[in-house]
GROMACS .gro file of C-alpha atoms in nm:
model
  499
    1MET     CA    1  12.972   4.124   7.266
    2MET     CA    2  13.276   4.273   7.439
    3ASN     CA    3  13.295   4.628   7.567
    4LYS     CA    4  13.597   4.851   7.529
    5LEU     CA    5  13.738   4.732   7.862
    6GLY     CA    6  13.700   4.368   7.774
    7GLY     CA    7  13.382   4.303   7.969
    8ILE     CA    8  13.071   4.134   7.837
    9VAL     CA    9  12.802   4.378   7.732
   10ARG     CA   10  12.491   4.298   7.934
   11GLY     CA   11  12.188   4.207   7.728
   12ASP     CA   12  11.822   4.209   7.824
   13THR     CA   13  11.801   4.089   8.183
   14SER     CA   14  11.439   4.186   8.241
   15LYS     CA   15  11.347   3.824   8.323
   16ILE     CA   16  11.624   3.764   8.576
   17GLN     CA   17  11.479   3.686   8.918
   18ARG     CA   18  11.627   3.805   9.243
   19LEU     CA   19  11.860   3.547   9.396
   20LEU     CA   20  11.835   3.688   9.747
   21SER     CA   21  11.476   3.802   9.770
   22THR     CA   22  11.289   3.923  10.073
   23ALA     CA   23  10.961   3.927   9.884
   24THR     CA   24  10.716   3.647   9.950
   25SER     CA   25  10.720   3.564   9.579
   26PRO     CA   26  10.934   3.683   9.287
   27ALA     CA   27  10.805   4.000   9.126
   28LYS     CA   28  10.706   3.985   8.763
   29ALA     CA   29  10.895   4.203   8.520
   30THR     CA   30  10.716   4.527   8.450
   31SER     CA   31  10.533   4.553   8.119
   32GLN     CA   32  10.602   4.925   8.100
   33SER     CA   33  10.818   4.963   7.788
   34LYS     CA   34  10.854   5.341   7.789
   35PRO     CA   35  10.995   5.576   8.051
   36TYR     CA   36  10.739   5.705   8.298
   37VAL     CA   37  10.861   6.059   8.231
   38VAL     CA   38  10.852   6.127   7.857
   39GLY     CA   39  11.161   6.288   7.715
   40GLU     CA   40  11.415   6.172   7.971
   41PRO     CA   41  11.759   6.090   7.825
   42SER     CA   42  11.810   5.742   7.683
   43GLY     CA   43  12.140   5.717   7.867
   44PRO     CA   44  12.412   5.920   8.041
   45THR     CA   45  12.604   6.188   7.852
   46MET     CA   46  12.922   6.328   8.002
   47LYS     CA   47  13.088   6.647   7.879
   48CYS     CA   48  13.353   6.692   8.148
   49GLU     CA   49  13.462   6.572   8.490
   50VAL     CA   50  13.236   6.615   8.792
   51PRO     CA   51  13.255   6.864   8.947
   52GLY     CA   52  13.315   7.061   8.630
   53PRO     CA   53  13.432   7.422   8.594
   54GLN     CA   54  13.088   7.575   8.643
   55SER     CA   55  13.026   7.374   8.960
   56LYS     CA   56  13.368   7.467   9.095
   57SER     CA   57  13.305   7.835   9.024
   58LEU     CA   58  12.966   7.827   9.195
   59LEU     CA   59  13.109   7.647   9.496
   60ALA     CA   60  13.378   7.911   9.529
   61ASP     CA   61  13.105   8.177   9.526
   62LEU     CA   62  12.889   7.989   9.778
   63SER     CA   63  13.189   7.941  10.006
   64LYS     CA   64  13.218   8.317  10.051
   65ILE     CA   65  12.891   8.322  10.245
   66GLN     CA   66  12.837   7.963  10.365
   67SER     CA   67  13.051   7.674  10.484
   68MET     CA   68  12.917   7.383  10.278
   69ASP     CA   69  13.218   7.178  10.172
   70SER     CA   70  12.989   6.877  10.138
   71VAL     CA   71  12.863   7.000   9.797
   72HIS     CA   72  12.938   6.744   9.522
   73PHE     CA   73  12.821   6.950   9.225
   74PHE     CA   74  12.560   7.209   9.130
   75ALA     CA   75  12.255   7.083   8.943
   76ASP     CA   76  12.051   7.232   8.661
   77TYR     CA   77  11.698   7.155   8.776
   78ASP     CA   78  11.544   7.304   8.465
   79LYS     CA   79  11.711   7.034   8.254
   80SER     CA   80  11.703   6.742   8.498
   81LEU     CA   81  11.428   6.499   8.396
   82GLY     CA   82  11.295   6.166   8.514
   83ASN     CA   83  11.580   5.945   8.637
   84TYR     CA   84  11.849   6.183   8.513
   85ILE     CA   85  12.009   6.469   8.700
   86VAL     CA   86  12.188   6.728   8.488
   87ASP     CA   87  12.465   6.939   8.639
   88VAL     CA   88  12.545   7.299   8.550
   89ASP     CA   89  12.824   7.178   8.321
   90GLY     CA   90  12.579   6.982   8.106
   91ASN     CA   91  12.657   6.632   8.232
   92GLU     CA   92  12.349   6.408   8.219
   93MET     CA   93  12.381   6.143   8.491
   94LEU     CA   94  12.161   5.849   8.580
   95ASP     CA   95  12.068   5.939   8.936
   96MET     CA   96  12.070   5.645   9.176
   97PHE     CA   97  12.103   5.860   9.487
   98THR     CA   98  11.813   6.105   9.424
   99GLN     CA   99  11.888   6.377   9.677
  100ILE     CA  100  11.969   6.124   9.951
  101SER     CA  101  11.664   5.912   9.866
  102SER     CA  102  11.415   6.200   9.874
  103VAL     CA  103  11.292   6.219   9.511
  104PRO     CA  104  10.987   5.990   9.482
  105ILE     CA  105  10.889   6.000   9.113
  106GLY     CA  106  11.185   6.160   8.938
  107TYR     CA  107  11.275   6.510   8.831
  108ASN     CA  108  11.017   6.742   8.675
  109HIS     CA  109  10.743   6.480   8.670
  110PRO     CA  110  10.437   6.625   8.495
  111ALA     CA  111  10.211   6.532   8.787
  112LEU     CA  112  10.419   6.750   9.017
  113LEU     CA  113  10.472   7.033   8.770
  114SER     CA  114  10.096   7.069   8.736
  115ALA     CA  115  10.013   7.027   9.106
  116PHE     CA  116   9.983   7.401   9.168
  117ASP     CA  117   9.801   7.491   8.846
  118SER     CA  118   9.472   7.570   9.021
  119PRO     CA  119   9.422   7.906   9.197
  120SER     CA  120   9.318   7.724   9.516
  121ALA     CA  121   9.642   7.522   9.522
  122MET     CA  122   9.845   7.837   9.464
  123ARG     CA  123   9.672   8.008   9.756
  124VAL     CA  124   9.768   7.715   9.979
  125LEU     CA  125  10.129   7.767   9.876
  126VAL     CA  126  10.124   8.143   9.926
  127ASN     CA  127   9.926   8.159  10.251
  128ARG     CA  128  10.123   7.920  10.464
  129PRO     CA  129   9.935   7.877  10.792
  130ALA     CA  130  10.042   7.807  11.148
  131LEU     CA  131   9.856   7.477  11.134
  132GLY     CA  132   9.843   7.422  11.509
  133VAL     CA  133   9.631   7.732  11.564
  134TYR     CA  134   9.491   7.856  11.229
  135PRO     CA  135   9.445   7.562  10.988
  136GLY     CA  136   9.240   7.603  10.672
  137ALA     CA  137   8.885   7.473  10.658
  138ASP     CA  138   8.988   7.169  10.451
  139TRP     CA  139   9.290   7.066  10.662
  140ALA     CA  140   9.129   6.771  10.841
  141GLN     CA  141   8.995   6.638  10.511
  142LYS     CA  142   9.335   6.681  10.348
  143LEU     CA  143   9.495   6.479  10.625
  144ARG     CA  144   9.239   6.203  10.571
  145ASP     CA  145   9.257   6.206  10.192
  146VAL     CA  146   9.635   6.225  10.162
  147MET     CA  147   9.818   6.129  10.482
  148LEU     CA  148   9.581   5.861  10.606
  149SER     CA  149   9.543   5.713  10.258
  150ALA     CA  150   9.912   5.619  10.284
  151ALA     CA  151   9.917   5.540  10.656
  152PRO     CA  152  10.086   5.225  10.784
  153PRO     CA  153   9.825   4.958  10.859
  154GLY     CA  154   9.682   5.002  11.208
  155LEU     CA  155   9.782   5.367  11.260
  156ASP     CA  156   9.512   5.633  11.230
  157GLN     CA  157   9.673   5.932  11.402
  158VAL     CA  158   9.906   6.163  11.209
  159THR     CA  159  10.094   6.486  11.273
  160THR     CA  160  10.294   6.650  10.997
  161MET     CA  161  10.633   6.804  11.065
  162MET     CA  162  10.908   6.978  10.870
  163CYS     CA  163  11.173   6.704  10.855
  164GLY     CA  164  11.271   6.361  10.976
  165SER     CA  165  11.476   6.484  11.269
  166CYS     CA  166  11.198   6.694  11.422
  167SER     CA  167  10.955   6.408  11.356
  168ASN     CA  168  11.170   6.183  11.575
  169GLU     CA  169  11.211   6.454  11.839
  170ASN     CA  170  10.835   6.482  11.879
  171ALA     CA  171  10.796   6.105  11.873
  172PHE     CA  172  11.035   6.087  12.169
  173LYS     CA  173  10.811   6.331  12.354
  174LEU     CA  174  10.515   6.098  12.306
  175MET     CA  175  10.725   5.815  12.453
  176HIS     CA  176  10.810   6.021  12.760
  177PHE     CA  177  10.455   6.153  12.802
  178LYS     CA  178  10.320   5.797  12.810
  179TYR     CA  179  10.572   5.691  13.073
  180MET     CA  180  10.510   5.990  13.299
  181GLU     CA  181  10.133   5.970  13.259
  182LYS     CA  182  10.150   5.612  13.382
  183LEU     CA  183  10.356   5.715  13.685
  184ARG     CA  184  10.111   5.996  13.770
  185GLU     CA  185   9.816   5.759  13.747
  186GLY     CA  186   9.603   6.028  13.590
  187ARG     CA  187   9.669   6.314  13.834
  188THR     CA  188   9.747   6.664  13.711
  189PHE     CA  189  10.091   6.828  13.720
  190THR     CA  190  10.207   6.944  14.063
  191ALA     CA  191  10.332   7.296  14.130
  192GLU     CA  192  10.679   7.152  14.194
  193GLU     CA  193  10.680   6.974  13.857
  194MET     CA  194  10.571   7.289  13.674
  195GLU     CA  195  10.830   7.507  13.847
  196SER     CA  196  11.125   7.266  13.832
  197CYS     CA  197  11.088   7.198  13.459
  198MET     CA  198  11.150   7.567  13.392
  199ILE     CA  199  11.511   7.521  13.506
  200ASN     CA  200  11.551   7.169  13.364
  201GLN     CA  201  11.542   7.004  13.705
  202ALA     CA  202  11.356   6.705  13.847
  203PRO     CA  203  11.080   6.622  13.908
  204GLY     CA  204  10.943   6.830  13.619
  205THR     CA  205  11.235   6.733  13.397
  206PRO     CA  206  11.269   6.357  13.457
  207ASN     CA  207  11.577   6.156  13.370
  208LEU     CA  208  11.439   5.936  13.091
  209SER     CA  209  11.598   5.781  12.782
  210VAL     CA  210  11.540   5.619  12.444
  211LEU     CA  211  11.718   5.302  12.334
  212SER     CA  212  11.886   5.317  11.994
  213PHE     CA  213  12.131   5.098  11.804
  214HIS     CA  214  12.489   5.110  11.682
  215GLY     CA  215  12.491   5.215  11.318
  216GLY     CA  216  12.160   5.398  11.337
  217PHE     CA  217  12.092   5.746  11.203
  218HIS     CA  218  11.789   5.944  11.325
  219GLY     CA  219  11.875   6.310  11.271
  220ARG     CA  220  12.095   6.596  11.382
  221THR     CA  221  11.886   6.778  11.644
  222ILE     CA  222  11.981   6.701  12.003
  223ALA     CA  223  11.768   6.402  12.104
  224SER     CA  224  11.776   6.257  11.753
  225LEU     CA  225  12.152   6.303  11.745
  226ALA     CA  226  12.181   6.123  12.079
  227CYS     CA  227  12.024   5.823  11.903
  228THR     CA  228  12.253   5.853  11.599
  229HIS     CA  229  12.562   5.630  11.583
  230SER     CA  230  12.678   5.621  11.221
  231LYS     CA  231  12.962   5.876  11.181
  232TYR     CA  232  13.164   6.065  11.440
  233ILE     CA  233  13.149   6.391  11.239
  234HIS     CA  234  12.774   6.410  11.308
  235LYS     CA  235  12.826   6.416  11.684
  236ILE     CA  236  13.170   6.532  11.790
  237ASP     CA  237  13.184   6.844  12.016
  238VAL     CA  238  12.805   6.839  12.072
  239PRO     CA  239  12.683   6.787  12.432
  240LEU     CA  240  12.429   6.504  12.428
  241PRO     CA  241  12.234   6.300  12.684
  242ASN     CA  242  12.405   5.978  12.783
  243TRP     CA  243  12.136   5.746  12.648
  244PRO     CA  244  12.186   5.370  12.604
  245VAL     CA  245  12.282   5.211  12.275
  246SER     CA  246  12.268   4.843  12.182
  247ASP     CA  247  12.376   4.619  11.895
  248PHE     CA  248  12.186   4.596  11.567
  249PRO     CA  249  12.237   4.260  11.390
  250ARG     CA  250  12.534   4.222  11.157
  251TYR     CA  251  12.464   3.929  10.928
  252LYS     CA  252  12.683   3.700  10.725
  253TYR     CA  253  12.599   3.677  10.356
  254PRO     CA  254  12.462   3.504  10.158
  255LEU     CA  255  12.179   3.474  10.409
  256GLU     CA  256  12.070   3.131  10.289
  257GLU     CA  257  12.418   2.992  10.359
  258ASN     CA  258  12.446   3.136  10.710
  259ILE     CA  259  12.107   3.067  10.867
  260ARG     CA  260  12.236   2.932  11.198
  261GLU     CA  261  12.495   3.207  11.248
  262ASN     CA  262  12.244   3.480  11.170
  263GLU     CA  263  11.981   3.334  11.403
  264GLU     CA  264  12.242   3.339  11.678
  265GLU     CA  265  12.314   3.703  11.594
  266ASP     CA  266  11.943   3.788  11.624
  267ASN     CA  267  11.926   3.616  11.961
  268ARG     CA  268  12.238   3.794  12.085
  269CYS     CA  269  12.113   4.137  11.984
  270LEU     CA  270  11.764   4.080  12.125
  271ALA     CA  271  11.913   3.968  12.456
  272LEU     CA  272  12.128   4.283  12.473
  273ALA     CA  273  11.830   4.507  12.398
  274GLU     CA  274  11.617   4.343  12.666
  275GLU     CA  275  11.896   4.364  12.918
  276ALA     CA  276  11.936   4.737  12.855
  277ILE     CA  277  11.562   4.796  12.895
  278ALA     CA  278  11.523   4.576  13.203
  279ASN     CA  279  11.814   4.743  13.383
  280SER     CA  280  11.741   5.102  13.281
  281GLY     CA  281  11.523   5.177  13.584
  282ASN     CA  282  11.791   5.052  13.821
  283ASN     CA  283  12.043   5.269  13.638
  284GLY     CA  284  11.839   5.579  13.716
  285CYS     CA  285  11.738   5.654  13.356
  286PRO     CA  286  11.435   5.446  13.251
  287ILE     CA  287  11.399   5.368  12.881
  288THR     CA  288  11.058   5.488  12.759
  289GLY     CA  289  11.088   5.359  12.403
  290VAL     CA  290  11.301   5.208  12.129
  291ILE     CA  291  11.386   5.371  11.796
  292VAL     CA  292  11.502   5.154  11.507
  293GLU     CA  293  11.531   5.180  11.128
  294PRO     CA  294  11.394   4.897  10.911
  295ILE     CA  295  11.726   4.918  10.726
  296GLN     CA  296  12.013   5.113  10.878
  297ALA     CA  297  12.067   5.329  10.572
  298GLU     CA  298  12.325   5.593  10.662
  299GLY     CA  299  12.508   5.349  10.886
  300GLY     CA  300  12.583   5.099  10.607
  301ASP     CA  301  12.255   4.949  10.480
  302HIS     CA  302  12.236   4.692  10.757
  303HIS     CA  303  11.925   4.472  10.748
  304GLY     CA  304  11.739   4.300  11.028
  305SER     CA  305  11.537   3.981  10.990
  306ASN     CA  306  11.165   3.945  11.053
  307LYS     CA  307  11.255   3.759  11.371
  308TRP     CA  308  11.466   4.051  11.492
  309PHE     CA  309  11.193   4.311  11.443
  310GLN     CA  310  10.922   4.081  11.580
  311GLY     CA  311  11.134   4.006  11.885
  312LEU     CA  312  11.204   4.372  11.946
  313GLN     CA  313  10.832   4.446  11.936
  314GLN     CA  314  10.761   4.169  12.185
  315ILE     CA  315  11.023   4.310  12.422
  316CYS     CA  316  10.865   4.656  12.400
  317LYS     CA  317  10.525   4.509  12.481
  318LYS     CA  318  10.667   4.310  12.772
  319TYR     CA  319  10.806   4.625  12.935
  320ASP     CA  320  10.520   4.853  12.818
  321ILE     CA  321  10.743   5.092  12.627
  322VAL     CA  322  10.697   5.250  12.284
  323TYR     CA  323  10.813   5.080  11.965
  324LEU     CA  324  10.913   5.346  11.710
  325ILE     CA  325  11.015   5.250  11.357
  326ASP     CA  326  11.198   5.532  11.177
  327GLU     CA  327  11.092   5.510  10.812
  328VAL     CA  328  11.243   5.844  10.708
  329GLN     CA  329  11.456   5.685  10.435
  330THR     CA  330  11.270   5.358  10.375
  331GLY     CA  331  10.914   5.496  10.370
  332GLY     CA  332  10.728   5.593  10.054
  333GLY     CA  333  10.782   5.280   9.847
  334PRO     CA  334  11.151   5.212   9.764
  335THR     CA  335  11.141   4.863   9.917
  336GLY     CA  336  10.838   4.764   9.707
  337LYS     CA  337  10.590   4.828   9.987
  338MET     CA  338  10.477   5.168  10.104
  339TRP     CA  339  10.643   5.101  10.440
  340CYS     CA  340  10.941   4.871  10.481
  341HIS     CA  341  10.815   4.734  10.814
  342GLU     CA  342  10.521   4.581  10.624
  343TRP     CA  343  10.766   4.309  10.519
  344PHE     CA  344  10.825   4.203  10.880
  345ASP     CA  345  10.493   4.027  10.959
  346LEU     CA  346  10.467   4.208  11.291
  347GLU     CA  347  10.203   4.090  11.537
  348ASP     CA  348  10.072   4.446  11.558
  349SER     CA  349  10.152   4.781  11.402
  350PRO     CA  350  10.443   4.975  11.552
  351ASP     CA  351  10.337   5.234  11.810
  352ILE     CA  352  10.490   5.516  11.605
  353VAL     CA  353  10.620   5.542  11.248
  354THR     CA  354  10.815   5.854  11.151
  355PHE     CA  355  10.864   5.965  10.791
  356SER     CA  356  11.006   6.230  10.558
  357LYS     CA  357  11.213   6.223  10.235
  358LYS     CA  358  11.004   6.047   9.965
  359MET     CA  359  10.689   6.144  10.156
  360LEU     CA  360  10.790   6.507  10.087
  361THR     CA  361  10.670   6.616  10.431
  362GLY     CA  362  10.800   6.507  10.765
  363GLY     CA  363  10.571   6.367  11.029
  364LEU     CA  364  10.466   6.080  11.250
  365TYR     CA  365  10.188   5.826  11.253
  366HIS     CA  366  10.096   5.682  11.590
  367LYS     CA  367   9.839   5.489  11.790
  368PRO     CA  368   9.551   5.679  11.956
  369GLU     CA  369   9.664   5.598  12.310
  370LEU     CA  370   9.975   5.812  12.255
  371ARG     CA  371   9.777   6.131  12.193
  372PRO     CA  372   9.894   6.401  12.438
  373LYS     CA  373   9.623   6.498  12.686
  374GLN     CA  374   9.712   6.869  12.693
  375PRO     CA  375   9.743   7.121  12.407
  376TRP     CA  376  10.073   7.275  12.289
  377ARG     CA  377  10.280   6.966  12.376
  378ILE     CA  378  10.339   6.856  12.014
  379PHE     CA  379  10.362   7.190  11.841
  380ASN     CA  380  10.568   7.435  11.641
  381THR     CA  381  10.484   7.737  11.428
  382TRP     CA  382  10.396   7.550  11.109
  383VAL     CA  383  10.350   7.183  11.211
  384GLY     CA  384  10.416   7.086  10.852
  385ASP     CA  385  10.321   7.254  10.525
  386PRO     CA  386   9.989   7.202  10.341
  387GLY     CA  387  10.169   7.277  10.014
  388LYS     CA  388  10.369   6.957  10.060
  389LEU     CA  389  10.045   6.760  10.089
  390ILE     CA  390   9.941   6.887   9.747
  391LEU     CA  391  10.264   6.745   9.605
  392LEU     CA  392  10.234   6.423   9.804
  393ASP     CA  393   9.878   6.377   9.682
  394ALA     CA  394  10.008   6.390   9.324
  395VAL     CA  395  10.284   6.143   9.411
  396LEU     CA  396  10.048   5.893   9.576
  397LYS     CA  397   9.806   5.907   9.285
  398THR     CA  398  10.093   5.850   9.041
  399ILE     CA  399  10.221   5.553   9.244
  400LYS     CA  400   9.877   5.395   9.225
  401LYS     CA  401   9.805   5.483   8.860
  402ASP     CA  402  10.139   5.357   8.729
  403ASP     CA  403  10.179   5.070   8.979
  404LEU     CA  404  10.516   5.205   9.084
  405LEU     CA  405  10.542   4.966   9.377
  406GLY     CA  406  10.514   4.678   9.131
  407ASN     CA  407  10.772   4.845   8.909
  408THR     CA  408  11.004   4.885   9.206
  409LEU     CA  409  10.977   4.515   9.291
  410ALA     CA  410  11.035   4.405   8.932
  411THR     CA  411  11.330   4.639   8.879
  412GLY     CA  412  11.466   4.546   9.220
  413ASP     CA  413  11.476   4.182   9.114
  414ILE     CA  414  11.695   4.275   8.819
  415LEU     CA  415  11.913   4.513   9.016
  416LEU     CA  416  11.980   4.273   9.302
  417SER     CA  417  12.039   3.968   9.085
  418GLY     CA  418  12.275   4.174   8.870
  419LEU     CA  419  12.468   4.280   9.179
  420LYS     CA  420  12.487   3.916   9.289
  421ASP     CA  421  12.624   3.823   8.949
  422LEU     CA  422  12.892   4.093   8.967
  423GLU     CA  423  12.979   3.987   9.321
  424SER     CA  424  13.033   3.629   9.202
  425ARG     CA  425  13.257   3.749   8.919
  426PHE     CA  426  13.452   4.007   9.121
  427PRO     CA  427  13.473   3.856   9.471
  428GLN     CA  428  13.803   4.034   9.529
  429TYR     CA  429  13.618   4.368   9.516
  430LEU     CA  430  13.254   4.305   9.612
  431LYS     CA  431  13.061   4.123   9.886
  432ASN     CA  432  12.737   4.119  10.087
  433THR     CA  433  12.478   4.202   9.821
  434ARG     CA  434  12.150   4.289   9.993
  435GLY     CA  435  11.830   4.480   9.938
  436ARG     CA  436  11.454   4.507   9.925
  437GLY     CA  437  11.297   4.648   9.609
  438THR     CA  438  11.546   4.892   9.461
  439PHE     CA  439  11.671   4.983   9.809
  440CYS     CA  440  11.993   4.791   9.749
  441ALA     CA  441  12.353   4.795   9.859
  442ILE     CA  442  12.677   4.607   9.812
  443ASP     CA  443  13.005   4.631  10.003
  444CYS     CA  444  13.347   4.688   9.854
  445ASP     CA  445  13.652   4.525  10.007
  446THR     CA  446  13.770   4.863  10.143
  447GLY     CA  447  13.633   5.211  10.192
  448ALA     CA  448  13.901   5.347   9.960
  449ARG     CA  449  13.785   5.113   9.682
  450ARG     CA  450  13.422   5.215   9.740
  451ASP     CA  451  13.513   5.582   9.704
  452ASP     CA  452  13.711   5.509   9.389
  453VAL     CA  453  13.427   5.306   9.237
  454LEU     CA  454  13.176   5.585   9.307
  455ALA     CA  455  13.406   5.846   9.152
  456LYS     CA  456  13.458   5.636   8.840
  457LEU     CA  457  13.087   5.559   8.812
  458ARG     CA  458  13.018   5.931   8.816
  459SER     CA  459  13.277   5.987   8.542
  460LEU     CA  460  13.077   5.735   8.335
  461GLY     CA  461  12.749   5.911   8.407
  462VAL     CA  462  12.605   5.724   8.707
  463HIS     CA  463  12.551   5.911   9.033
  464ALA     CA  464  12.534   5.670   9.329
  465GLY     CA  465  12.604   5.706   9.700
  466GLY     CA  466  12.806   5.553   9.977
  467CYS     CA  467  12.725   5.468  10.336
  468GLY     CA  468  12.888   5.295  10.630
  469GLU     CA  469  13.249   5.188  10.603
  470ALA     CA  470  13.256   5.053  10.249
  471ALA     CA  471  12.901   5.020  10.111
  472ILE     CA  472  12.765   5.146   9.781
  473ARG     CA  473  12.402   5.237   9.840
  474LEU     CA  474  12.147   5.265   9.562
  475ARG     CA  475  11.846   5.496   9.607
  476PRO     CA  476  11.674   5.544   9.272
  477ALA     CA  477  11.329   5.694   9.227
  478LEU     CA  478  11.019   5.476   9.202
  479ILE     CA  479  11.019   5.531   8.822
  480PHE     CA  480  11.356   5.353   8.790
  481GLN     CA  481  11.299   5.075   8.536
  482PRO     CA  482  11.475   4.757   8.419
  483TRP     CA  483  11.680   4.924   8.146
  484HIS     CA  484  11.800   5.185   8.395
  485ALA     CA  485  11.919   4.898   8.616
  486ASN     CA  486  12.101   4.746   8.321
  487ILE     CA  487  12.273   5.077   8.242
  488PHE     CA  488  12.397   5.095   8.599
  489LEU     CA  489  12.508   4.731   8.606
  490GLN     CA  490  12.699   4.775   8.281
  491LYS     CA  491  12.874   5.087   8.408
  492LEU     CA  492  12.962   4.915   8.735
  493GLU     CA  493  13.103   4.621   8.541
  494ASP     CA  494  13.313   4.859   8.331
  495VAL     CA  495  13.456   5.015   8.647
  496LEU     CA  496  13.532   4.678   8.805
  497MET     CA  497  13.700   4.549   8.490
  498ALA     CA  498  13.934   4.848   8.499
  499GLN     CA  499  14.037   4.805   8.866
   0.00000   0.00000   0.00000
């Protein structure tokens, strides 16, 4: 059947298998035939352009007291439900961006709406403690029951934080502490070290660094921003330490047709990373650790192979530095595993894994040997929020009960194979389909085309995001199902047919 723009209306593709799969075996289509959140819209409904008049009016009001020109539209969170975000002008949009990948199980999920029903849960919310000095009696058990139940394999230490950026900042401290502890050979701080650090001078303030990669994004606080290399607007005019940066692989697609070239790219990037680490001491600024994303999300959805991540870990072990995997955007299940690095068949767990977004709380998991030996070294007023653990507990139980990781794999098969199909039919506009689970992306031929496609998708009721120079990035919730994927694919086809 033809649509109004002359394209073929997409039928049931629930049995389509992923053509470019990173899973060890193709996922089976989910048997769930109803939406996970009862009552969500059956499809997008658009009443006006986005932003509409109400959003424009509210932005004008907000602009009187705050500079936030980044606002796309204002949402009605009372009406948003499941996979659909509703704006203040009444537009119901299929949300494939989900608050920059931070909504785990959709809007107004019953499990979350009821999470604070008990008086004890409400008291946790109202009486927010300074967890580093006055935790509640059940705090250690909560960390075990919630945080450690979702911990990356091999990591049994966890500290909650407020956001991804501060999680990385404190992870960097653990890197530096390990390095300096090794140099001190177990001795205590000297008077000179204690005095000089108070004016940011050596030896108490050593000249140390963290290796990061071109295209990476790790946050906007100072050290995290020093490791961020995705957009100039994040960094310009901000004084930052001159830390080293190396190349993250840039692959040719389809992967199966460019095996030799991509292996050479892995080898090139690994050699550059090792060179930077090996020479850092001679350059007067030793590298104490490496920070890397499993998928460079903000920087353009760049993937690395298993060989790349395995090789990077081996280099870190060779030079006895810390291997930190930043799972702020990939953690919590969108790749079909709780942690994206679980796909990489690493010899050992990473030394540190940072998280936020879909985990609802920030924080870091790490190995026991990285525990600081003195109090107050990893600390802030709140050190997280126990109220967020109540919500995360509900999320984790829902993921298990509804097999949302399985759903994500099955829907990801459909989404990625559909993108491959559109790429083959519109090669003048699309290229480089890639993804794990529903954490998918595709490049347009130009950044201007990408922006135009996103704007037209939104006018048809699909809210997606962009990243890098010309990528469309897809970040749906874990309750995103096959028919949602088909709605998106049909809308994208409509936009491409009209180009």
